[in-house]
């Protein structure tokens, strides 16, 4: 491990420390900590309590010192995110989803609507903050990239925990550039086939949501439409396909989508929903192995997918909220 690096930044009496946590990994591709951890300087990187020493005139307003820090250091923070792959902000006075929204808006990110996803979710604040998944806690959610099964996946995700779990409750993350480098060594033919043909995803949906399934979002909510005609028109515009069943269910098939992305700095990233679809999209309507194929129609090998899953578990960073 690299020794922890502590950097002190002062902005209008607001100070932060930059370092890592015990669970952080040093990424082999560029020798950076994953994730980078930023905390108010009066707290150690492992501290969990929420800071209360910053003044705020309104409980639903982000402290001005923090807002100033985020807006004036926005470019630095985004560059750090690209370099490290993830940033963990820990110990900040963000005690409600409304303050989390203020935090998000300091970055001036364009809102990204959740259209095309398969998880049942509840809106918390407007159309910008919502729950991650409403499926029962015993339903496993494999590693995946958000909305990678669609033509428009978000470039950034922000997570916030209101109430930490009494035990467990971790949100494991994997550095996809490092994962790509390992996969090209283990399965060069598989990776080259992904790069050559891409992937196609398909899923059968009912009209309404099914909260009992981790992929139970109905076709109305998935595509934000009101009826079959609207769905067919939308998919036609996207160049995607749908097949209707007599009971009103529909099978949606994506266009051929990339599974390997080339980043601005020349690195490549394993960016897709392959493992999640293959191992996690099975329910009473779907069989995971049939939900994702190479773009030329070929099926993928179970042993390769299982090995990728094991590798993800080996490379992941998991920390308690």
Coordinates of N, CA and C in Angstrom, one line a residue, residues 127-295:
X127 N -37.4 14.8 -9.3 CA -37.0 13.7 -10.2 C -35.5 13.5 -10.3
X128 N -34.9 13.9 -9.2 CA -33.4 13.8 -9.1 C -32.9 12.8 -8.1
X129 N -33.6 12.7 -7.0 CA -33.2 11.7 -5.9 C -34.2 10.7 -5.7
X130 N -33.8 9.4 -5.8 CA -34.8 8.3 -5.6 C -34.0 7.1 -5.0
X131 N -34.8 6.2 -4.5 CA -34.2 5.0 -3.8 C -33.5 4.2 -4.9
X132 N -32.5 3.4 -4.4 CA -31.7 2.6 -5.4 C -32.4 1.4 -5.9
X133 N -33.2 0.8 -5.0 CA -33.9 -0.4 -5.5 C -34.9 -0.8 -4.4
X134 N -36.2 -1.1 -4.8 CA -37.2 -1.4 -3.8 C -37.4 -2.9 -3.7
X135 N -36.6 -3.7 -4.3 CA -36.8 -5.1 -4.2 C -36.4 -5.6 -2.7
X136 N -36.9 -6.7 -2.3 CA -36.7 -7.2 -0.9 C -35.2 -7.4 -0.7
X137 N -34.7 -7.2 0.6 CA -33.3 -7.2 0.9 C -32.6 -8.5 0.6
X138 N -33.4 -9.6 0.5 CA -32.8 -10.9 0.2 C -32.5 -11.1 -1.3
X139 N -32.9 -10.2 -2.1 CA -32.6 -10.3 -3.6 C -31.2 -9.7 -3.8
X140 N -30.4 -10.6 -4.4 CA -29.0 -10.2 -4.7 C -29.0 -9.2 -5.9
X141 N -28.2 -8.2 -5.8 CA -28.0 -7.3 -6.9 C -26.5 -7.3 -7.4
X142 N -26.2 -8.0 -8.5 CA -24.8 -8.1 -8.9 C -24.2 -6.8 -9.3
X143 N -22.9 -6.8 -9.4 CA -22.2 -5.6 -9.9 C -22.7 -5.2 -11.3
X144 N -22.9 -3.9 -11.5 CA -23.3 -3.5 -12.8 C -23.0 -2.0 -13.0
X145 N -23.1 -1.5 -14.2 CA -23.0 -0.1 -14.5 C -24.4 0.4 -14.7
X146 N -24.7 1.5 -14.1 CA -26.1 2.1 -14.2 C -26.5 2.4 -15.6
X147 N -27.6 1.7 -16.0 CA -28.3 2.0 -17.3 C -27.3 1.6 -18.5
X148 N -26.4 0.8 -18.3 CA -25.5 0.4 -19.3 C -26.2 -0.4 -20.4
X149 N -27.4 -0.9 -20.0 CA -28.2 -1.7 -21.0 C -29.0 -0.7 -21.9
X150 N -28.8 0.6 -21.8 CA -29.5 1.6 -22.6 C -28.5 2.3 -23.4
X151 N -29.1 3.2 -24.3 CA -28.2 4.0 -25.2 C -27.6 5.2 -24.5
X152 N -28.2 5.5 -23.4 CA -27.7 6.8 -22.7 C -27.5 6.5 -21.2
X153 N -26.3 6.0 -20.9 CA -26.0 5.8 -19.5 C -25.4 7.0 -18.9
X154 N -25.6 7.3 -17.6 CA -25.1 8.5 -16.9 C -23.6 8.3 -16.8
X155 N -22.9 9.5 -16.8 CA -21.4 9.4 -16.6 C -21.0 9.5 -15.1
X156 N -21.9 9.9 -14.3 CA -21.6 10.0 -12.9 C -22.8 9.6 -12.0
X157 N -22.6 8.9 -10.9 CA -23.6 8.6 -9.9 C -23.2 9.1 -8.6
X158 N -24.2 9.5 -7.8 CA -24.0 10.0 -6.4 C -24.9 9.2 -5.5
X159 N -24.4 8.6 -4.5 CA -25.1 7.8 -3.5 C -25.1 8.5 -2.2
X160 N -26.2 8.3 -1.4 CA -26.3 9.0 -0.1 C -27.1 8.0 0.8
X161 N -26.6 7.9 2.0 CA -27.2 7.0 3.0 C -27.9 7.8 4.1
X162 N -29.2 7.7 4.2 CA -29.9 8.4 5.3 C -29.8 7.7 6.6
X163 N -30.0 6.4 6.7 CA -29.9 5.7 7.9 C -29.0 4.4 7.7
X164 N -27.8 4.4 8.2 CA -26.9 3.2 8.0 C -27.6 2.0 8.6
X165 N -27.3 0.9 8.0 CA -27.8 -0.4 8.5 C -27.2 -0.8 9.8
X166 N -27.9 -1.5 10.6 CA -27.4 -1.9 11.9 C -26.2 -2.8 11.7
X167 N -26.2 -3.6 10.7 CA -25.1 -4.5 10.3 C -25.0 -4.6 8.8
X168 N -23.8 -4.7 8.3 CA -23.7 -4.8 6.8 C -24.1 -3.5 6.2
X169 N -24.9 -3.6 5.2 CA -25.4 -2.4 4.5 C -24.4 -1.7 3.6
X170 N -23.4 -2.5 3.1 CA -22.3 -2.0 2.3 C -22.8 -1.7 0.9
X171 N -22.1 -0.8 0.2 CA -22.3 -0.6 -1.2 C -20.9 -0.9 -1.9
X172 N -20.7 -2.1 -2.3 CA -19.3 -2.4 -2.9 C -19.2 -1.8 -4.3
X173 N -18.0 -1.4 -4.6 CA -17.7 -0.8 -5.9 C -16.4 -1.4 -6.4
X174 N -16.3 -1.4 -7.8 CA -15.2 -2.0 -8.5 C -14.7 -1.0 -9.5
X175 N -13.4 -0.9 -9.6 CA -12.7 0.0 -10.6 C -12.7 -0.7 -11.9
X176 N -13.5 -0.2 -12.9 CA -13.7 -0.9 -14.1 C -12.5 -0.9 -15.0
X177 N -11.6 0.0 -14.9 CA -10.4 0.0 -15.7 C -9.5 -1.1 -15.3
X178 N -9.3 -1.3 -13.9 CA -8.5 -2.4 -13.4 C -9.1 -3.7 -13.8
X179 N -10.5 -3.8 -13.7 CA -11.2 -5.0 -14.1 C -10.9 -5.4 -15.6
X180 N -10.9 -4.4 -16.5 CA -10.7 -4.6 -17.9 C -9.3 -5.2 -18.0
X181 N -8.3 -4.6 -17.4 CA -6.9 -5.1 -17.5 C -6.8 -6.5 -17.1
X182 N -7.5 -6.9 -16.0 CA -7.4 -8.3 -15.6 C -8.1 -9.2 -16.6
X183 N -9.2 -8.8 -17.1 CA -10.0 -9.6 -18.1 C -9.3 -9.8 -19.4
X184 N -8.5 -8.8 -19.9 CA -7.8 -9.0 -21.1 C -6.7 -10.0 -21.0
X185 N -6.2 -10.2 -19.7 CA -5.2 -11.2 -19.4 C -5.8 -12.6 -19.4
X186 N -7.0 -12.7 -18.7 CA -7.6 -14.0 -18.5 C -8.4 -14.5 -19.7
X187 N -9.2 -13.6 -20.3 CA -10.1 -14.0 -21.4 C -9.9 -13.0 -22.6
X188 N -8.8 -13.1 -23.2 CA -8.6 -12.1 -24.4 C -9.6 -12.3 -25.5
X189 N -9.9 -13.6 -25.8 CA -10.9 -13.8 -26.9 C -12.2 -13.3 -26.5
X190 N -12.7 -13.5 -25.3 CA -14.0 -12.9 -24.8 C -14.0 -11.4 -24.9
X191 N -12.9 -10.8 -24.5 CA -12.9 -9.3 -24.5 C -12.9 -8.8 -25.9
X192 N -12.1 -9.4 -26.8 CA -12.0 -9.0 -28.2 C -13.4 -9.2 -28.9
X193 N -14.1 -10.2 -28.5 CA -15.4 -10.5 -29.1 C -16.4 -9.4 -28.6
X194 N -16.3 -9.0 -27.4 CA -17.1 -7.9 -26.9 C -16.8 -6.6 -27.7
X195 N -15.5 -6.3 -27.9 CA -15.2 -5.1 -28.6 C -15.6 -5.2 -30.1
X196 N -15.6 -6.4 -30.6 CA -16.0 -6.5 -32.1 C -17.5 -6.5 -32.3
X197 N -18.2 -7.2 -31.4 CA -19.7 -7.4 -31.7 C -20.6 -6.6 -30.7
X198 N -20.1 -6.2 -29.6 CA -20.9 -5.5 -28.6 C -21.9 -6.5 -28.0
X199 N -22.9 -6.0 -27.3 CA -23.9 -6.9 -26.7 C -25.3 -6.4 -26.9
X200 N -26.3 -7.3 -26.8 CA -27.7 -7.0 -26.9 C -28.4 -7.5 -25.6
X201 N -29.2 -6.7 -25.0 CA -30.0 -7.0 -23.8 C -31.4 -7.2 -24.2
X202 N -32.1 -8.1 -23.5 CA -33.5 -8.2 -23.7 C -34.2 -8.6 -22.3
X203 N -35.4 -8.2 -22.1 CA -36.1 -8.4 -20.9 C -37.6 -8.4 -21.1
X204 N -38.3 -9.3 -20.4 CA -39.8 -9.4 -20.5 C -40.3 -8.6 -19.3
X205 N -41.3 -7.7 -19.6 CA -41.8 -6.8 -18.5 C -43.4 -6.9 -18.5
X206 N -43.9 -6.8 -17.3 CA -45.4 -6.6 -17.3 C -45.7 -5.1 -17.4
X207 N -47.0 -4.8 -17.4 CA -47.4 -3.4 -17.6 C -47.0 -2.6 -16.3
X208 N -47.3 -3.2 -15.2 CA -47.1 -2.5 -13.9 C -45.9 -3.0 -13.2
X209 N -45.4 -2.3 -12.2 CA -44.2 -2.7 -11.4 C -44.5 -3.9 -10.5
X210 N -43.4 -4.7 -10.3 CA -43.5 -5.8 -9.4 C -42.3 -5.7 -8.4
X211 N -42.7 -5.1 -7.2 CA -41.6 -4.8 -6.2 C -41.0 -6.0 -5.7
X212 N -41.6 -7.2 -5.9 CA -41.0 -8.4 -5.3 C -39.8 -8.9 -6.2
X213 N -39.6 -8.3 -7.4 CA -38.5 -8.7 -8.2 C -37.5 -7.6 -8.3
X214 N -36.2 -7.9 -8.3 CA -35.1 -6.9 -8.5 C -35.1 -6.3 -9.8
X215 N -35.8 -6.9 -10.8 CA -35.9 -6.4 -12.2 C -37.4 -6.2 -12.5
X216 N -38.2 -5.8 -11.5 CA -39.6 -5.8 -11.7 C -40.3 -4.6 -12.2
X217 N -39.5 -3.6 -12.7 CA -40.1 -2.4 -13.2 C -40.9 -2.7 -14.4
X218 N -42.2 -2.2 -14.4 CA -43.1 -2.4 -15.5 C -42.7 -1.6 -16.7
X219 N -43.2 -1.9 -17.9 CA -42.8 -1.2 -19.1 C -43.3 0.3 -19.1
X220 N -44.4 0.5 -18.5 CA -44.9 1.9 -18.4 C -43.9 2.8 -17.6
X221 N -43.4 2.3 -16.5 CA -42.5 3.1 -15.7 C -41.1 3.1 -16.3
X222 N -40.7 1.9 -16.9 CA -39.4 1.8 -17.5 C -39.1 2.9 -18.5
X223 N -40.1 3.1 -19.4 CA -39.9 4.0 -20.5 C -40.7 5.3 -20.4
X224 N -41.4 5.4 -19.2 CA -42.2 6.7 -19.0 C -43.2 6.9 -20.1
X225 N -44.0 5.9 -20.3 CA -45.1 6.0 -21.3 C -46.4 5.6 -20.7
X226 N -47.5 5.9 -21.4 CA -48.8 5.6 -20.8 C -49.5 4.4 -21.5
X227 N -49.1 4.1 -22.7 CA -49.8 3.0 -23.4 C -48.9 2.3 -24.4
X228 N -49.4 1.3 -25.1 CA -48.6 0.5 -26.0 C -48.1 1.4 -27.2
X229 N -49.0 2.2 -27.7 CA -48.7 3.0 -28.9 C -47.5 3.9 -28.6
X230 N -47.5 4.5 -27.4 CA -46.4 5.4 -27.0 C -45.1 4.6 -26.9
X231 N -45.2 3.4 -26.4 CA -44.0 2.6 -26.2 C -43.4 2.2 -27.6
X232 N -44.3 1.8 -28.5 CA -43.8 1.4 -29.8 C -43.2 2.5 -30.6
X233 N -43.8 3.7 -30.4 CA -43.3 4.9 -31.1 C -41.9 5.3 -30.6
X234 N -41.8 5.2 -29.2 CA -40.5 5.5 -28.6 C -39.4 4.6 -29.0
X235 N -39.7 3.3 -29.0 CA -38.7 2.3 -29.4 C -38.3 2.4 -30.8
X236 N -39.3 2.7 -31.7 CA -39.0 2.8 -33.1 C -38.0 4.0 -33.3
X237 N -38.2 5.1 -32.6 CA -37.3 6.2 -32.7 C -35.9 5.8 -32.2
X238 N -35.8 5.0 -31.2 CA -34.5 4.5 -30.7 C -33.9 3.4 -31.5
X239 N -34.6 2.8 -32.4 CA -34.1 1.7 -33.2 C -34.1 0.4 -32.4
X240 N -35.0 0.3 -31.4 CA -35.1 -0.9 -30.5 C -36.3 -1.7 -30.8
X241 N -36.4 -2.9 -30.3 CA -37.5 -3.8 -30.7 C -38.4 -4.1 -29.5
X242 N -39.6 -4.5 -29.8 CA -40.5 -5.0 -28.7 C -41.4 -6.1 -29.3
X243 N -41.7 -7.1 -28.5 CA -42.6 -8.2 -28.9 C -43.6 -8.3 -27.9
X244 N -44.9 -8.2 -28.3 CA -46.0 -8.3 -27.3 C -46.5 -9.7 -27.2
X245 N -47.0 -10.0 -25.9 CA -47.6 -11.3 -25.6 C -49.1 -11.0 -25.4
X246 N -49.9 -12.1 -25.5 CA -51.3 -12.0 -25.4 C -51.8 -11.4 -24.1
X247 N -51.0 -11.6 -23.0 CA -51.4 -11.2 -21.7 C -51.0 -9.7 -21.4
X248 N -50.4 -9.1 -22.4 CA -50.0 -7.7 -22.2 C -48.6 -7.5 -21.8
X249 N -47.8 -8.6 -21.5 CA -46.4 -8.5 -21.3 C -45.7 -8.1 -22.6
X250 N -44.5 -7.6 -22.4 CA -43.7 -7.2 -23.6 C -42.2 -7.6 -23.4
X251 N -41.6 -8.1 -24.5 CA -40.2 -8.4 -24.5 C -39.5 -7.2 -25.2
X252 N -38.6 -6.5 -24.5 CA -37.9 -5.4 -25.1 C -36.5 -5.9 -25.4
X253 N -36.0 -5.5 -26.6 CA -34.6 -5.9 -27.0 C -33.9 -4.6 -27.4
X254 N -32.7 -4.4 -26.8 CA -31.9 -3.2 -27.1 C -31.2 -3.2 -28.5
X255 N -30.7 -2.1 -28.9 CA -29.8 -2.1 -30.0 C -28.5 -2.8 -29.6
X256 N -27.6 -3.0 -30.5 CA -26.2 -3.5 -30.1 C -25.5 -2.4 -29.4
X257 N -25.1 -2.7 -28.2 CA -24.4 -1.7 -27.3 C -23.0 -2.0 -27.0
X258 N -22.1 -1.0 -26.8 CA -20.7 -1.3 -26.5 C -20.6 -1.9 -25.1
X259 N -19.7 -2.8 -24.9 CA -19.4 -3.4 -23.6 C -18.1 -2.9 -23.0
X260 N -17.2 -2.4 -23.9 CA -15.9 -1.8 -23.6 C -15.9 -0.4 -24.0
X261 N -15.5 0.5 -23.1 CA -15.5 1.9 -23.4 C -14.0 2.4 -23.4
X262 N -13.7 3.3 -24.4 CA -12.4 3.9 -24.4 C -12.5 5.3 -23.7
X263 N -11.7 5.5 -22.7 CA -11.8 6.7 -21.9 C -10.9 7.8 -22.6
X264 N -11.1 9.1 -22.1 CA -10.4 10.2 -22.7 C -8.9 10.1 -22.6
X265 N -8.4 9.4 -21.5 CA -7.0 9.3 -21.3 C -6.4 8.1 -22.0
X266 N -7.2 7.4 -22.8 CA -6.7 6.2 -23.5 C -6.9 4.9 -22.9
X267 N -7.3 4.9 -21.6 CA -7.5 3.7 -20.9 C -8.9 3.1 -21.4
X268 N -9.0 1.8 -21.2 CA -10.3 1.1 -21.5 C -11.0 0.6 -20.3
X269 N -12.3 0.6 -20.3 CA -13.1 0.2 -19.2 C -14.1 -0.9 -19.5
X270 N -14.3 -1.8 -18.7 CA -15.3 -2.9 -18.8 C -16.6 -2.2 -18.3
X271 N -17.4 -1.8 -19.3 CA -18.6 -1.0 -18.9 C -19.9 -1.6 -19.5
X272 N -20.7 -2.3 -18.7 CA -21.8 -3.0 -19.2 C -22.7 -3.5 -18.1
X273 N -23.7 -4.3 -18.4 CA -24.6 -5.0 -17.5 C -24.5 -6.5 -17.6
X274 N -23.4 -7.0 -18.2 CA -23.3 -8.4 -18.6 C -23.5 -9.3 -17.4
X275 N -22.7 -9.1 -16.4 CA -22.8 -10.0 -15.2 C -24.1 -9.9 -14.5
X276 N -24.6 -8.6 -14.4 CA -25.9 -8.4 -13.7 C -27.0 -9.1 -14.5
X277 N -27.0 -8.9 -15.8 CA -28.1 -9.5 -16.6 C -28.0 -11.0 -16.6
X278 N -26.8 -11.6 -16.8 CA -26.7 -13.0 -16.9 C -27.0 -13.8 -15.6
X279 N -26.5 -13.2 -14.5 CA -26.7 -13.8 -13.2 C -27.8 -13.3 -12.4
X280 N -28.3 -12.1 -12.7 CA -29.3 -11.4 -11.8 C -30.7 -11.1 -12.4
X281 N -30.8 -11.3 -13.7 CA -32.1 -11.0 -14.3 C -33.0 -12.2 -14.5
X282 N -32.9 -13.1 -13.6 CA -33.8 -14.3 -13.6 C -35.0 -14.1 -12.6
X283 N -36.2 -14.2 -13.1 CA -37.4 -14.2 -12.3 C -38.5 -15.0 -13.0
X284 N -39.7 -14.8 -12.6 CA -40.7 -15.7 -13.2 C -41.0 -15.4 -14.7
X285 N -40.4 -14.2 -15.2 CA -40.6 -13.9 -16.6 C -39.3 -14.0 -17.4
X286 N -38.2 -14.1 -16.8 CA -36.9 -14.0 -17.5 C -35.9 -15.1 -17.0
X287 N -35.1 -15.5 -17.9 CA -34.0 -16.4 -17.7 C -32.7 -15.6 -18.0
X288 N -31.9 -15.4 -17.0 CA -30.7 -14.5 -17.1 C -29.8 -14.8 -18.3
X289 N -29.5 -16.1 -18.5 CA -28.6 -16.4 -19.6 C -29.1 -16.0 -21.0
X290 N -30.5 -15.8 -21.1 CA -31.1 -15.4 -22.4 C -31.2 -13.9 -22.4
X291 N -30.9 -13.1 -21.4 CA -31.2 -11.7 -21.3 C -30.0 -10.9 -21.9
X292 N -28.9 -11.5 -22.1 CA -27.7 -10.8 -22.7 C -27.0 -11.8 -23.6
X293 N -26.7 -11.3 -24.8 CA -25.9 -12.1 -25.8 C -24.9 -11.1 -26.5
X294 N -23.9 -11.7 -27.2 CA -23.1 -11.0 -28.0 C -23.9 -10.3 -29.1
X295 N -23.4 -9.2 -29.7 CA -24.2 -8.5 -30.7 C -24.5 -9.4 -32.0

